[in-house]
Amino acid sequence: MGNDGGSFAKRTELVKVKKKPEAVDKANQTRARWAFCALSKRRLEEPIVACALGKLYNKVALIEFLLNRDAYGDGEKICAHIRSLKDVKTLTLTANSAPVPADIEPTEHTQFMCPLTQKEMNGLTPFVYLRTCGCVFAAAGLNAMRSSPSESASEPEKDTCPSCATKYTHSLDCVPLNPSQEEETRLRELMAAERLLEPAKKSKKRKAAAADLVPEPPAKKAAPAPTISTASNALRTTLALEEAKRKATMSDAVKTLYDKGDPQKDTFMTRGTFTRYA
Ligand SMILES: [Zn+2]
């Protein structure tokens, strides 16, 4: 780039600068998301599943979590949207056939790749999975294979998975893995919408089950015993009288601060204590 008469090379394009700590941190985070289970933080090992939000988990860890939702400290925070194994899809991944570079440990080598483009699944290229069959591809590779790239929103045409020939609807079944914030928001909305459409029978069952668990709503609190209420009313009146007396001896300047309301009304001096203990 540059020096061709059309543009000037900038210093940043010519000089290699040491990566800033934030950049290194971001790279590590990206690596972690693509190489480790989002729940257990252990290295991804097949069988691997993905949720509706495109996060990757070791199936074993997820089952552990579903059996005991406290099994992982922050499990409920990460997997709150997963109710059962029906909410995740087991992925069909392609092992990375590229040789392990000499300068890294075999465990650090990217495990999977796109069967269409041979791109490594390391977070540098967007990847997707199909909810219908669980096959995983680089987004660009899958798009290139689509039979109907120009689909109308009203009539989405079915595509065919290039790996296993299962039919799928691109706009619904193609889920980005480890999506961007915006994409994640879209996926969350889609998930919420789909759950609303879930068979009513199932939700009725859930509701009934929930009703069984929840005890009957407690009867309305009985009105406070009359003695207490009368006593507090008497006290209120006494204090109001005292307040009035106190006001009568106040200087005019101070009086203006209090004189706005009805003199019978509680002032801020009495209100708090009464409502708290009455
Ligand atoms: Zn497939």
Coordinates of C-alpha atoms and ligand atoms in Angstrom, one line a residue:
M1 CA 0.0 0.0 0.0
G2 CA 1.2 3.5 -0.8
N3 CA 4.1 4.8 -2.9
D4 CA 2.2 4.1 -6.1
G5 CA 1.6 7.8 -6.6
G6 CA -2.0 7.5 -5.4
S7 CA -1.6 7.3 -1.7
F8 CA 1.0 7.8 1.0
A9 CA 2.0 5.1 3.4
K10 CA 1.6 6.0 7.0
R11 CA 4.0 5.2 9.7
T12 CA 1.6 2.7 11.3
E13 CA 1.5 0.7 8.0
L14 CA 5.3 0.5 7.8
V15 CA 6.5 0.1 11.3
K16 CA 5.5 -3.0 13.3
V17 CA 4.3 -1.8 16.7
K18 CA 4.2 -4.0 19.8
K19 CA 0.6 -4.9 20.4
K20 CA -1.1 -3.0 23.2
P21 CA -2.1 -4.9 26.3
E22 CA -5.8 -4.4 25.5
A23 CA -5.3 -5.9 22.0
V24 CA -3.5 -9.0 23.5
D25 CA -6.3 -9.3 26.1
K26 CA -9.0 -9.2 23.3
A27 CA -7.1 -11.8 21.3
N28 CA -7.0 -14.1 24.4
Q29 CA -10.7 -13.6 24.9
T30 CA -11.5 -14.4 21.3
R31 CA -9.3 -17.5 21.6
A32 CA -11.0 -18.5 24.8
R33 CA -14.5 -18.2 23.3
W34 CA -13.7 -20.4 20.3
A35 CA -11.5 -23.0 22.1
F36 CA -13.2 -23.3 25.5
C37 CA -16.6 -24.3 26.8
A38 CA -18.5 -21.2 27.7
L39 CA -19.8 -22.9 30.9
S40 CA -17.0 -25.0 32.3
K41 CA -14.2 -23.0 30.7
R42 CA -12.5 -26.3 29.9
R43 CA -11.1 -27.0 26.4
L44 CA -13.9 -27.8 24.0
E45 CA -14.2 -31.5 23.5
E46 CA -16.8 -33.4 21.4
P47 CA -19.7 -33.8 21.8
I48 CA -20.0 -30.0 21.6
V49 CA -23.3 -28.3 21.7
A50 CA -24.4 -24.7 20.8
C51 CA -27.3 -22.7 22.2
A52 CA -29.8 -20.4 20.5
L53 CA -27.3 -17.5 21.2
G54 CA -24.5 -19.3 19.4
K55 CA -22.4 -20.1 22.4
L56 CA -20.3 -23.2 22.6
Y57 CA -20.4 -25.8 25.4
N58 CA -19.1 -29.2 26.2
K59 CA -22.2 -31.3 26.3
V60 CA -21.0 -33.1 29.4
A61 CA -20.7 -29.8 31.3
L62 CA -24.1 -28.7 30.1
I63 CA -25.7 -31.9 31.3
E64 CA -24.0 -31.5 34.7
F65 CA -25.5 -28.0 34.8
L66 CA -29.0 -29.1 33.9
L67 CA -28.9 -31.8 36.6
N68 CA -27.7 -29.3 39.2
R69 CA -28.0 -25.6 38.2
D70 CA -25.5 -24.7 40.9
A71 CA -22.8 -27.0 39.5
Y72 CA -21.0 -24.0 38.1
G73 CA -20.7 -20.8 40.0
D74 CA -21.8 -18.5 37.2
G75 CA -23.8 -21.1 35.4
E76 CA -27.2 -19.5 35.9
K77 CA -25.8 -16.2 34.6
I78 CA -24.4 -17.8 31.4
C79 CA -27.0 -20.5 30.8
A80 CA -30.2 -19.0 32.2
H81 CA -31.8 -19.4 28.8
I82 CA -31.2 -23.1 28.6
R83 CA -34.0 -25.1 30.1
S84 CA -33.2 -28.6 28.8
L85 CA -31.1 -30.3 26.1
K86 CA -33.9 -29.4 23.7
D87 CA -32.6 -25.8 23.8
V88 CA -29.2 -26.8 22.4
K89 CA -28.0 -28.6 19.3
T90 CA -25.2 -31.0 19.1
L91 CA -22.7 -29.8 16.5
T92 CA -21.2 -31.7 13.6
L93 CA -17.7 -30.2 13.4
T94 CA -14.9 -30.8 11.0
A95 CA -11.4 -31.5 12.5
N96 CA -8.8 -29.0 11.4
S97 CA -6.5 -30.8 8.9
A98 CA -3.8 -28.1 8.9
P99 CA -0.6 -29.3 10.5
V100 CA 0.2 -28.0 14.0
P101 CA 2.6 -25.0 13.7
A102 CA 6.0 -25.8 15.2
D103 CA 5.9 -22.9 17.6
I104 CA 2.7 -23.9 19.5
E105 CA 1.5 -26.7 21.7
P106 CA -0.8 -29.2 20.0
T107 CA -3.5 -28.2 22.6
E108 CA -3.3 -24.6 21.4
H109 CA -3.9 -25.6 17.8
T110 CA -7.3 -24.6 16.4
Q111 CA -9.4 -27.8 16.6
F112 CA -12.0 -27.3 13.9
M113 CA -12.3 -25.8 10.4
C114 CA -14.9 -25.2 7.8
P115 CA -15.4 -28.3 5.5
L116 CA -16.2 -25.9 2.6
T117 CA -13.5 -23.3 2.8
Q118 CA -10.9 -25.0 5.0
K119 CA -10.8 -21.8 7.1
E120 CA -9.9 -22.5 10.7
M121 CA -12.5 -21.9 13.4
N122 CA -10.5 -19.6 15.5
G123 CA -12.6 -16.4 15.8
L124 CA -11.0 -14.6 12.9
T125 CA -13.7 -15.7 10.4
P126 CA -17.4 -15.7 11.2
F127 CA -18.8 -19.2 11.6
V128 CA -22.4 -20.4 11.7
Y129 CA -24.2 -23.6 12.6
L130 CA -27.5 -24.9 11.3
R131 CA -30.2 -25.5 13.9
T132 CA -31.7 -28.2 11.7
C133 CA -28.7 -30.6 11.5
G134 CA -26.0 -29.0 13.6
C135 CA -23.5 -28.8 10.8
V136 CA -20.9 -26.0 11.2
F137 CA -19.5 -23.8 8.4
A138 CA -17.7 -20.6 7.8
A139 CA -20.5 -18.1 7.1
A140 CA -18.9 -17.1 3.8
G141 CA -18.6 -20.8 2.7
L142 CA -22.2 -21.5 3.4
N143 CA -23.4 -18.4 1.7
A144 CA -21.5 -19.3 -1.4
M145 CA -23.2 -22.7 -1.5
R146 CA -26.7 -21.4 -1.1
S147 CA -29.1 -22.1 -3.8
S148 CA -31.3 -19.1 -3.2
P149 CA -29.1 -16.3 -2.0
S150 CA -31.7 -13.7 -2.8
E151 CA -34.6 -14.6 -0.6
S152 CA -37.6 -12.6 0.0
A153 CA -38.5 -12.1 3.6
S154 CA -42.1 -13.1 3.1
E155 CA -41.4 -16.4 1.4
P156 CA -38.1 -17.8 2.7
E157 CA -37.0 -20.6 0.4
K158 CA -35.5 -23.7 1.8
D159 CA -31.8 -24.3 1.4
T160 CA -30.0 -27.6 1.6
C161 CA -27.1 -28.3 4.0
P162 CA -24.0 -28.8 1.8
S163 CA -22.8 -31.5 4.3
C164 CA -25.8 -33.7 5.0
A165 CA -28.5 -32.4 2.6
T166 CA -30.9 -31.5 5.4
K167 CA -33.3 -28.7 4.4
Y168 CA -33.1 -25.5 6.3
T169 CA -34.4 -21.9 6.2
H170 CA -31.5 -19.5 6.1
S171 CA -33.0 -16.6 8.0
L172 CA -34.2 -18.9 10.9
D173 CA -31.9 -21.8 11.1
C174 CA -28.5 -20.3 10.4
V175 CA -27.1 -19.2 13.8
P176 CA -23.8 -17.3 14.1
L177 CA -21.4 -18.9 16.5
N178 CA -20.0 -16.5 19.2
P179 CA -22.0 -13.6 17.6
S180 CA -21.4 -9.9 18.0
Q181 CA -23.4 -8.0 20.6
E182 CA -25.9 -6.8 18.0
E183 CA -26.3 -10.3 16.6
E184 CA -26.7 -11.7 20.1
T185 CA -29.6 -9.2 20.7
R186 CA -31.3 -10.3 17.5
L187 CA -30.9 -14.0 18.5
R188 CA -32.3 -13.3 21.9
E189 CA -35.3 -11.6 20.4
L190 CA -35.8 -14.5 18.0
M191 CA -35.5 -17.0 20.9
A192 CA -38.1 -15.1 23.0
A193 CA -40.5 -14.9 20.0
E194 CA -40.1 -18.6 19.4
R195 CA -40.8 -19.5 23.0
L196 CA -44.0 -17.6 22.9
L197 CA -45.1 -19.8 20.0
E198 CA -44.2 -23.0 21.8
P199 CA -47.2 -25.4 22.1
A200 CA -49.7 -24.1 24.7
K201 CA -50.1 -27.6 26.1
K202 CA -46.6 -27.6 27.3
S203 CA -46.8 -24.2 28.9
K204 CA -50.0 -25.2 30.6
K205 CA -48.3 -28.2 32.1
R206 CA -45.5 -25.9 33.3
K207 CA -48.0 -23.5 34.7
A208 CA -49.8 -26.3 36.6
A209 CA -46.5 -27.6 37.9
A210 CA -45.5 -24.1 39.0
A211 CA -48.9 -23.7 40.7
D212 CA -48.3 -26.9 42.6
L213 CA -45.0 -25.6 43.9
V214 CA -46.3 -22.1 44.9
P215 CA -48.3 -22.1 48.1
E216 CA -51.7 -20.5 48.1
P217 CA -51.4 -16.7 48.3
P218 CA -51.6 -15.7 52.0
A219 CA -54.9 -14.2 53.1
K220 CA -55.0 -10.4 53.2
K221 CA -53.2 -9.2 56.2
A222 CA -55.6 -8.7 59.0
A223 CA -56.1 -5.1 60.0
P224 CA -53.9 -4.1 62.9
A225 CA -55.4 -4.7 66.3
P226 CA -57.7 -1.8 67.2
T227 CA -55.9 -1.0 70.4
I228 CA -52.6 -0.3 68.6
S229 CA -54.4 1.8 65.9
T230 CA -56.3 3.8 68.5
A231 CA -53.2 4.3 70.6
S232 CA -51.2 5.5 67.6
N233 CA -54.0 7.8 66.5
A234 CA -54.1 9.3 70.0
L235 CA -50.3 9.7 69.9
R236 CA -50.6 11.3 66.5
T237 CA -53.1 13.8 67.8
T238 CA -51.0 14.7 70.8
L239 CA -47.9 15.2 68.7
A240 CA -49.8 17.3 66.2
L241 CA -51.0 19.5 69.0
E242 CA -47.5 19.8 70.3
E243 CA -46.3 20.6 66.8
A244 CA -48.9 23.4 66.5
K245 CA -47.8 24.8 69.9
R246 CA -44.2 24.7 68.7
K247 CA -45.1 26.5 65.5
A248 CA -46.8 29.2 67.5
T249 CA -43.6 30.1 69.2
M250 CA -41.5 30.0 66.0
S251 CA -40.0 33.0 64.4
D252 CA -41.9 34.2 61.3
A253 CA -39.0 33.3 59.0
V254 CA -39.0 29.7 60.2
K255 CA -42.7 29.6 60.1
T256 CA -42.9 30.3 56.4
L257 CA -41.0 27.1 55.8
Y258 CA -43.7 25.0 57.5
D259 CA -46.9 27.0 56.8
K260 CA -47.6 25.8 53.3
G261 CA -49.8 22.9 54.1
D262 CA -52.8 22.1 56.2
P263 CA -51.7 22.6 59.9
Q264 CA -53.6 19.4 60.8
K265 CA -51.4 17.4 58.4
D266 CA -48.4 15.6 59.6
T267 CA -45.1 17.4 59.0
F268 CA -42.0 15.7 57.9
M269 CA -41.0 15.6 61.5
T270 CA -43.8 13.2 62.4
R271 CA -44.6 11.4 59.1
G272 CA -41.6 9.1 58.9
T273 CA -41.8 7.7 62.4
F274 CA -45.6 7.2 62.3
T275 CA -45.8 5.3 59.0
R276 CA -42.9 3.1 60.2
Y277 CA -44.4 2.1 63.5
A278 CA -48.1 2.5 63.1
Ligands
ZN1 ZN -26.0 -30.6 7.9

